[in-house]
PDB file of C-alpha atoms in Angstrom:
ATOM      1  CA  MET X 969      -0.006  -0.032   0.011  1.00  0.00           C
ATOM      2  CA  SER X 970       1.278   3.451  -0.789  1.00  0.00           C
ATOM      3  CA  THR X 971       0.083   7.084  -0.631  1.00  0.00           C
ATOM      4  CA  GLN X 972       1.026  10.098  -2.687  1.00  0.00           C
ATOM      5  CA  GLN X 973       3.035  12.780  -0.897  1.00  0.00           C
ATOM      6  CA  GLY X 974       1.366  16.212  -1.146  1.00  0.00           C
ATOM      7  CA  ASP X 975       1.223  17.628  -4.634  1.00  0.00           C
ATOM      8  CA  ASN X 976       4.391  15.961  -5.841  1.00  0.00           C
ATOM      9  CA  PRO X 977       3.366  12.948  -8.014  1.00  0.00           C
ATOM     10  CA  ASP X 978       6.895  11.631  -8.142  1.00  0.00           C
ATOM     11  CA  ILE X 979       6.992  10.827  -4.418  1.00  0.00           C
ATOM     12  CA  VAL X 980       5.017   8.088  -2.657  1.00  0.00           C
ATOM     13  CA  SER X 981       5.056   6.870   0.894  1.00  0.00           C
ATOM     14  CA  CYS X 982       5.199   3.141   1.652  1.00  0.00           C
ATOM     15  CA  ALA X 983       3.360   1.519   4.537  1.00  0.00           C
ATOM     16  CA  CYS X 984       6.711   0.994   6.206  1.00  0.00           C
ATOM     17  CA  GLY X 985       7.139   4.780   6.439  1.00  0.00           C
ATOM     18  CA  ALA X 986       9.725   5.116   3.623  1.00  0.00           C
ATOM     19  CA  ARG X 987       9.381   8.029   1.199  1.00  0.00           C
ATOM     20  CA  ILE X 988      10.276   6.740  -2.315  1.00  0.00           C
ATOM     21  CA  ARG X 989      10.887   8.615  -5.567  1.00  0.00           C
ATOM     22  CA  ILE X 990       9.186   6.700  -8.373  1.00  0.00           C
ATOM     23  CA  PRO X 991      11.898   5.215 -10.623  1.00  0.00           C
ATOM     24  CA  ALA X 992      11.721   6.556 -14.200  1.00  0.00           C
ATOM     25  CA  GLN X 993      11.637   3.026 -15.607  1.00  0.00           C
ATOM     26  CA  SER X 994       8.724   2.143 -13.374  1.00  0.00           C
ATOM     27  CA  ALA X 995       6.342   4.939 -14.515  1.00  0.00           C
ATOM     28  CA  GLY X 996       2.850   3.576 -14.532  1.00  0.00           C
ATOM     29  CA  ARG X 997       3.989   0.156 -13.330  1.00  0.00           C
ATOM     30  CA  LYS X 998       4.320  -1.538  -9.979  1.00  0.00           C
ATOM     31  CA  PHE X 999       7.665  -1.582  -8.259  1.00  0.00           C
ATOM     32  CA  ARG X1000       9.046  -2.657  -4.890  1.00  0.00           C
ATOM     33  CA  CYS X1001      10.025  -0.529  -1.878  1.00  0.00           C
ATOM     34  CA  PRO X1002      13.805  -0.578  -1.462  1.00  0.00           C
ATOM     35  CA  LYS X1003      13.417  -0.632   2.311  1.00  0.00           C
ATOM     36  CA  CYS X1004      10.756  -3.377   3.003  1.00  0.00           C
ATOM     37  CA  ALA X1005      10.388  -4.920  -0.488  1.00  0.00           C
ATOM     38  CA  ALA X1006       6.634  -4.400  -0.425  1.00  0.00           C
ATOM     39  CA  GLU X1007       4.930  -4.019  -3.794  1.00  0.00           C
ATOM     40  CA  ILE X1008       3.862  -0.454  -4.646  1.00  0.00           C
ATOM     41  CA  ALA X1009       1.445   0.717  -7.314  1.00  0.00           C
ATOM     42  CA  PRO X1010       2.388   4.322  -8.124  1.00  0.00           C
ATOM     43  CA  PRO X1011      -0.265   6.912  -9.099  1.00  0.00           C
ATOM     44  CA  PRO X1012      -0.263   8.241 -12.737  1.00  0.00           C
ATOM     45  CA  ILE X1013       2.881  10.295 -13.459  1.00  0.00           C
ATOM     46  CA  ARG X1014       2.439  13.946 -13.952  1.00  0.00           C
ATOM     47  CA  PRO X1015       5.162  16.525 -14.859  1.00  0.00           C
ATOM     48  CA  SER X1016       7.117  17.431 -11.833  1.00  0.00           C
ATOM     49  CA  ARG X1017       7.668  20.929 -10.633  1.00  0.00           C
ATOM     50  CA  SER X1018      10.929  22.776 -11.022  1.00  0.00           C
ATOM     51  CA  ALA X1019      13.305  22.445  -8.102  1.00  0.00           C
ATOM     52  CA  ALA X1020      13.469  25.251  -5.559  1.00  0.00           C
ATOM     53  CA  ALA X1021      16.700  26.575  -4.122  1.00  0.00           C
ATOM     54  CA  PRO X1022      17.421  26.317  -0.353  1.00  0.00           C
ATOM     55  CA  ALA X1023      15.785  29.130   1.391  1.00  0.00           C
ATOM     56  CA  ALA X1024      14.064  30.161   4.589  1.00  0.00           C
ATOM     57  CA  SER X1025      10.985  28.077   5.128  1.00  0.00           C
ATOM     58  CA  THR X1026       7.825  29.073   3.293  1.00  0.00           C
ATOM     59  CA  HIS X1027       6.536  25.434   3.564  1.00  0.00           C
ATOM     60  CA  ALA X1028       4.344  25.654   6.665  1.00  0.00           C
ATOM     61  CA  GLU X1029       2.696  22.337   7.466  1.00  0.00           C
ATOM     62  CA  ALA X1030       5.157  20.467   5.279  1.00  0.00           C
ATOM     63  CA  THR X1031       6.860  17.356   6.718  1.00  0.00           C
ATOM     64  CA  CYS X1032      10.641  16.800   6.694  1.00  0.00           C
ATOM     65  CA  SER X1033      11.183  13.440   5.032  1.00  0.00           C
ATOM     66  CA  ILE X1034      14.229  12.816   7.214  1.00  0.00           C
ATOM     67  CA  CYS X1035      13.000  13.479  10.705  1.00  0.00           C
ATOM     68  CA  GLN X1036       9.265  13.068   9.906  1.00  0.00           C
ATOM     69  CA  SER X1037       8.339  16.167  11.860  1.00  0.00           C
ATOM     70  CA  ARG X1038       6.440  19.294  10.766  1.00  0.00           C
ATOM     71  CA  ILE X1039       8.457  22.173   9.422  1.00  0.00           C
ATOM     72  CA  GLY X1040       7.719  25.478  11.112  1.00  0.00           C
ATOM     73  CA  ALA X1041       7.050  28.665   9.127  1.00  0.00           C
ATOM     74  CA  ASP X1042      10.263  30.324  10.305  1.00  0.00           C
ATOM     75  CA  GLU X1043      12.575  27.242  10.019  1.00  0.00           C
ATOM     76  CA  PRO X1044      15.406  27.210   7.364  1.00  0.00           C
ATOM     77  CA  VAL X1045      14.798  24.418   4.838  1.00  0.00           C
ATOM     78  CA  THR X1046      16.534  22.785   1.935  1.00  0.00           C
ATOM     79  CA  VAL X1047      14.502  21.664  -1.076  1.00  0.00           C
ATOM     80  CA  CYS X1048      15.969  18.676  -2.940  1.00  0.00           C
ATOM     81  CA  PRO X1049      16.803  19.704  -6.531  1.00  0.00           C
ATOM     82  CA  GLU X1050      15.973  16.182  -7.758  1.00  0.00           C
ATOM     83  CA  CYS X1051      12.663  15.230  -6.121  1.00  0.00           C
ATOM     84  CA  ASP X1052      11.477  18.588  -4.756  1.00  0.00           C
ATOM     85  CA  GLN X1053      11.043  17.262  -1.275  1.00  0.00           C
ATOM     86  CA  VAL X1054      11.385  19.732   1.619  1.00  0.00           C
ATOM     87  CA  HIS X1055      13.829  19.055   4.525  1.00  0.00           C
ATOM     88  CA  HIS X1056      15.013  20.853   7.617  1.00  0.00           C
ATOM     89  CA  ARG X1057      18.342  22.280   6.604  1.00  0.00           C
ATOM     90  CA  ASP X1058      19.960  20.779   9.631  1.00  0.00           C
ATOM     91  CA  CYS X1059      18.538  17.360   8.789  1.00  0.00           C
ATOM     92  CA  TRP X1060      19.804  17.600   5.219  1.00  0.00           C
ATOM     93  CA  ASN X1061      23.288  18.572   6.330  1.00  0.00           C
ATOM     94  CA  GLU X1062      23.342  15.804   9.049  1.00  0.00           C
ATOM     95  CA  VAL X1063      22.614  12.944   6.663  1.00  0.00           C
ATOM     96  CA  GLY X1064      24.435  14.510   3.742  1.00  0.00           C
ATOM     97  CA  GLY X1065      21.565  14.599   1.249  1.00  0.00           C
ATOM     98  CA  CYS X1066      17.932  13.771   0.537  1.00  0.00           C
ATOM     99  CA  GLY X1067      15.832  11.513   2.752  1.00  0.00           C
ATOM    100  CA  THR X1068      13.900   9.981  -0.150  1.00  0.00           C
ATOM    101  CA  TYR X1069      14.776   6.465  -1.257  1.00  0.00           C
ATOM    102  CA  GLY X1070      15.743   6.328  -4.948  1.00  0.00           C
ATOM    103  CA  CYS X1071      16.620  10.003  -5.196  1.00  0.00           C
ATOM    104  CA  LYS X1072      20.039  10.838  -6.688  1.00  0.00           C
ATOM    105  CA  GLN X1073      20.590  13.252  -3.857  1.00  0.00           C
ATOM    106  CA  ALA X1074      20.179  10.561  -1.247  1.00  0.00           C
ATOM    107  CA  PRO X1075      23.357   9.501   0.586  1.00  0.00           C
ATOM    108  CA  SER X1076      24.847   6.213  -0.250  1.00  0.00           C
ATOM    109  CA  GLN X1077      23.618   3.320   1.802  1.00  0.00           C
ATOM    110  CA  GLU X1078      26.755   1.285   1.512  1.00  0.00           C
ATOM    111  CA  LYS X1079      28.576   0.847   4.738  1.00  0.00           C
ATOM    112  CA  GLU X1080      32.202   1.871   4.850  1.00  0.00           C
ATOM    113  CA  HIS X1081      34.432  -1.055   5.752  1.00  0.00           C
ATOM    114  CA  ALA X1082      36.631  -0.256   8.618  1.00  0.00           C
ATOM    115  CA  ALA X1083      40.303  -0.541   7.885  1.00  0.00           C
ATOM    116  CA  PRO X1084      41.876  -3.461   9.743  1.00  0.00           C
ATOM    117  CA  PRO X1085      44.243  -2.433  12.530  1.00  0.00           C
ATOM    118  CA  LEU X1086      47.833  -2.477  11.612  1.00  0.00           C
ATOM    119  CA  SER X1087      48.660  -4.425  14.718  1.00  0.00           C
ATOM    120  CA  ALA X1088      46.828  -6.120  17.523  1.00  0.00           C
ATOM    121  CA  TRP X1089      49.186  -4.616  20.122  1.00  0.00           C
ATOM    122  CA  GLY X1090      48.565  -0.936  19.404  1.00  0.00           C
ATOM    123  CA  ASP X1091      50.704   1.622  17.646  1.00  0.00           C
ATOM    124  CA  MET X1092      53.938   0.996  19.623  1.00  0.00           C
ATOM    125  CA  LYS X1093      55.980  -1.881  20.937  1.00  0.00           C
ATOM    126  CA  THR X1094      59.217  -2.237  22.916  1.00  0.00           C
ATOM    127  CA  CYS X1095      62.469  -3.106  21.187  1.00  0.00           C
ATOM    128  CA  PRO X1096      63.770  -6.266  22.978  1.00  0.00           C
ATOM    129  CA  ILE X1097      67.404  -5.160  22.501  1.00  0.00           C
ATOM    130  CA  CYS X1098      67.502  -1.454  23.603  1.00  0.00           C
ATOM    131  CA  ALA X1099      64.046  -1.292  25.329  1.00  0.00           C
ATOM    132  CA  GLU X1100      63.049   1.887  23.290  1.00  0.00           C
ATOM    133  CA  LYS X1101      59.559   2.306  21.960  1.00  0.00           C
ATOM    134  CA  ILE X1102      59.225   1.605  18.224  1.00  0.00           C
ATOM    135  CA  LYS X1103      56.345   1.300  15.786  1.00  0.00           C
ATOM    136  CA  ALA X1104      54.311  -1.904  16.152  1.00  0.00           C
ATOM    137  CA  ILE X1105      54.787  -2.740  12.469  1.00  0.00           C
ATOM    138  CA  ALA X1106      58.572  -2.102  12.463  1.00  0.00           C
ATOM    139  CA  VAL X1107      60.945  -4.947  11.711  1.00  0.00           C
ATOM    140  CA  LYS X1108      64.030  -2.834  12.456  1.00  0.00           C
ATOM    141  CA  CYS X1109      64.713  -0.667  15.498  1.00  0.00           C
ATOM    142  CA  ARG X1110      65.510   2.940  14.546  1.00  0.00           C
ATOM    143  CA  TYR X1111      67.557   3.375  17.697  1.00  0.00           C
ATOM    144  CA  CYS X1112      69.872   0.321  17.940  1.00  0.00           C
ATOM    145  CA  GLY X1113      69.497  -0.955  14.333  1.00  0.00           C
ATOM    146  CA  ALA X1114      68.357  -4.407  15.468  1.00  0.00           C
ATOM    147  CA  GLN X1115      66.396  -6.300  12.771  1.00  0.00           C
ATOM    148  CA  PHE X1116      63.514  -8.787  13.359  1.00  0.00           C
ATOM    149  CA  ASP X1117      61.982 -11.407  11.057  1.00  0.00           C
ATOM    150  CA  THR X1118      58.487 -10.676  12.329  1.00  0.00           C
ATOM    151  CA  VAL X1119      56.312  -7.708  13.414  1.00  0.00           C
ATOM    152  CA  ASP X1120      55.237  -9.545  16.498  1.00  0.00           C
ATOM    153  CA  PRO X1121      56.484  -8.115  19.762  1.00  0.00           C
ATOM    154  CA  LEU X1122      59.505 -10.078  21.054  1.00  0.00           C
ATOM    155  CA  THR X1123      61.218 -10.439  24.428  1.00  0.00           C
ATOM    156  CA  LEU X1124      64.971 -10.601  24.870  1.00  0.00           C
ATOM    157  CA  ALA X1125      64.594 -14.352  25.525  1.00  0.00           C
ATOM    158  CA  ASP X1126      62.804 -14.752  22.181  1.00  0.00           C
ATOM    159  CA  VAL X1127      65.674 -12.893  20.432  1.00  0.00           C
ATOM    160  CA  ARG X1128      68.262 -15.117  22.124  1.00  0.00           C
ATOM    161  CA  ARG X1129      66.427 -18.232  21.077  1.00  0.00           C
ATOM    162  CA  LYS X1130      66.241 -17.027  17.559  1.00  0.00           C
ATOM    163  CA  ILE X1131      69.988 -16.195  17.540  1.00  0.00           C
ATOM    164  CA  TYR X1132      70.774 -19.627  18.936  1.00  0.00           C
ATOM    165  CA  ARG X1133      68.652 -21.401  16.313  1.00  0.00           C
ATOM    166  CA  SER X1134      70.267 -19.237  13.577  1.00  0.00           C
ATOM    167  CA  ASP X1135      73.766 -20.040  14.772  1.00  0.00           C
ATOM    168  CA  ALA X1136      72.926 -23.753  15.032  1.00  0.00           C
ATOM    169  CA  LEU X1137      71.498 -23.735  11.471  1.00  0.00           C
ATOM    170  CA  GLU X1138      74.604 -22.037  10.124  1.00  0.00           C
ATOM    171  CA  MET X1139      76.818 -24.602  11.890  1.00  0.00           C
ATOM    172  CA  SER X1140      74.780 -27.472  10.450  1.00  0.00           C
ATOM    173  CA  GLN X1141      75.114 -26.044   6.955  1.00  0.00           C
ATOM    174  CA  LYS X1142      78.865 -25.760   7.321  1.00  0.00           C
ATOM    175  CA  VAL X1143      79.050 -29.416   8.532  1.00  0.00           C
ATOM    176  CA  VAL X1144      77.034 -30.588   5.475  1.00  0.00           C
ATOM    177  CA  ILE X1145      79.298 -28.743   3.088  1.00  0.00           C
ATOM    178  CA  GLY X1146      82.365 -30.272   4.894  1.00  0.00           C
ATOM    179  CA  LEU X1147      80.924 -33.740   4.569  1.00  0.00           C
ATOM    180  CA  PHE X1148      80.210 -33.304   0.835  1.00  0.00           C
ATOM    181  CA  VAL X1149      83.690 -32.058   0.111  1.00  0.00           C
ATOM    182  CA  ALA X1150      85.240 -34.870   2.220  1.00  0.00           C
ATOM    183  CA  SER X1151      83.070 -37.431   0.372  1.00  0.00           C
ATOM    184  CA  LEU X1152      84.849 -36.575  -2.876  1.00  0.00           C
ATOM    185  CA  PHE X1153      88.020 -38.068  -1.518  1.00  0.00           C
ATOM    186  CA  GLY X1154      87.678 -41.815  -1.664  1.00  0.00           C
ATOM    187  CA  CYS X1155      90.227 -42.478   1.076  1.00  0.00           C
ATOM    188  CA  LEU X1156      87.918 -40.750   3.559  1.00  0.00           C
ATOM    189  CA  ALA X1157      84.813 -42.597   2.550  1.00  0.00           C
ATOM    190  CA  PRO X1158      84.280 -44.888   5.546  1.00  0.00           C
ATOM    191  CA  ILE X1159      84.699 -41.987   7.992  1.00  0.00           C
ATOM    192  CA  VAL X1160      82.388 -39.632   5.973  1.00  0.00           C
ATOM    193  CA  LEU X1161      79.835 -42.434   5.629  1.00  0.00           C
ATOM    194  CA  ILE X1162      79.648 -42.958   9.433  1.00  0.00           C
ATOM    195  CA  ALA X1163      79.576 -39.204  10.143  1.00  0.00           C
ATOM    196  CA  GLY X1164      76.937 -38.521   7.444  1.00  0.00           C
ATOM    197  CA  LEU X1165      74.648 -41.314   8.716  1.00  0.00           C
ATOM    198  CA  CYS X1166      74.923 -39.991  12.266  1.00  0.00           C
ATOM    199  CA  PHE X1167      74.414 -36.327  11.342  1.00  0.00           C
ATOM    200  CA  VAL X1168      72.250 -35.785   8.252  1.00  0.00           C
ATOM    201  CA  PRO X1169      69.151 -37.761   9.168  1.00  0.00           C
ATOM    202  CA  ARG X1170      69.138 -36.223  12.668  1.00  0.00           C
ATOM    203  CA  LYS X1171      69.323 -32.622  11.250  1.00  0.00           C
ATOM    204  CA  HIS X1172      66.793 -33.358   8.356  1.00  0.00           C
ATOM    205  CA  ALA X1173      64.082 -31.134   9.644  1.00  0.00           C
ATOM    206  CA  GLN X1174      66.351 -28.274  10.488  1.00  0.00           C
ATOM    207  CA  LEU X1175      68.086 -28.318   7.011  1.00  0.00           C
ATOM    208  CA  ALA X1176      64.785 -28.663   5.214  1.00  0.00           C
ATOM    209  CA  LYS X1177      63.626 -25.222   6.492  1.00  0.00           C
ATOM    210  CA  GLU X1178      66.324 -23.618   4.293  1.00  0.00           C
ATOM    211  CA  GLY X1179      65.304 -25.373   1.116  1.00  0.00           C
ATOM    212  CA  PRO X1180      66.475 -28.626  -0.589  1.00  0.00           C
ATOM    213  CA  LEU X1181      70.082 -27.591  -1.314  1.00  0.00           C
ATOM    214  CA  TYR X1182      71.696 -28.688   1.996  1.00  0.00           C
ATOM    215  CA  LEU X1183      69.566 -31.844   2.121  1.00  0.00           C
ATOM    216  CA  VAL X1184      70.782 -32.821  -1.333  1.00  0.00           C
ATOM    217  CA  LEU X1185      74.395 -32.162  -0.403  1.00  0.00           C
ATOM    218  CA  GLY X1186      74.060 -34.132   2.851  1.00  0.00           C
ATOM    219  CA  TYR X1187      72.519 -37.213   1.315  1.00  0.00           C
ATOM    220  CA  ALA X1188      74.819 -36.951  -1.705  1.00  0.00           C
ATOM    221  CA  SER X1189      77.834 -37.138   0.637  1.00  0.00           C
ATOM    222  CA  ILE X1190      76.340 -40.308   2.185  1.00  0.00           C
ATOM    223  CA  GLY X1191      75.718 -41.827  -1.223  1.00  0.00           C
ATOM    224  CA  LEU X1192      79.218 -41.046  -2.548  1.00  0.00           C
ATOM    225  CA  SER X1193      80.890 -42.309   0.661  1.00  0.00           C
ATOM    226  CA  LEU X1194      78.841 -45.503   0.419  1.00  0.00           C
ATOM    227  CA  LEU X1195      79.808 -46.054  -3.172  1.00  0.00           C
ATOM    228  CA  TYR X1196      83.570 -45.392  -2.415  1.00  0.00           C
ATOM    229  CA  SER X1197      83.370 -47.673   0.632  1.00  0.00           C
ATOM    230  CA  ILE X1198      81.902 -50.539  -1.401  1.00  0.00           C
ATOM    231  CA  LEU X1199      84.644 -50.083  -4.083  1.00  0.00           C
ATOM    232  CA  MET X1200      87.356 -49.994  -1.360  1.00  0.00           C
ATOM    233  CA  LEU X1201      85.906 -53.187   0.185  1.00  0.00           C
ATOM    234  CA  GLY X1202      85.838 -54.836  -3.250  1.00  0.00           C
ATOM    235  CA  PHE X1203      89.424 -53.952  -3.903  1.00  0.00           C
ATOM    236  CA  ALA X1204      90.457 -55.214  -0.459  1.00  0.00           C
ATOM    237  CA  LEU X1205      88.664 -58.565  -0.999  1.00  0.00           C
ATOM    238  CA  PHE X1206      89.649 -59.221  -4.566  1.00  0.00           C
TER     239      PHE X1206
END
């Protein structure tokens, strides 16, 4: 159910209370209320009046389509240039446009998506090395120059553990390279084979974190040492 608003044939009021400007493509046809989806049969379309400029109110007894209250004779108003609806000037400024659904001057109904916070710990965090306050998203301290591999806040103990793991990984990589070089010398094959079997499988997970290169070198040293050891055993027996 709908009713025509005043003497403006382009505006109808839905039973849900929404004031709707009749879409141009729906002239003379039924359409749905954008607020409650109820079916509305508009009255016959007549030429609309020219838009009036914002002025002091001369629209006594008119109703503001935003706050739904009567407009006093001495209240400042704004008349929508699209649909000719009258609004309190303060109401128009507050919502940023017309209060009529479907009007081009109506504010967008899309909700702005709030930007995600840069960090769950606020804007600042404490550098674990020098204890100065730095940006929460910083990966390098601007005071002491310490660099971090994560934006998560770290304690001094966390940094020490990371340094220890980094040093241990570097040492393991050097051992693997040494085993591979030693495996190229056949005379060292039995020693390299035993050392490789004891070391490489035990450090498999640690070496795998840095890619396949060191794993390939480690197991290649075991394979070469095994081959040389078999050849040496064959020469010794035959």
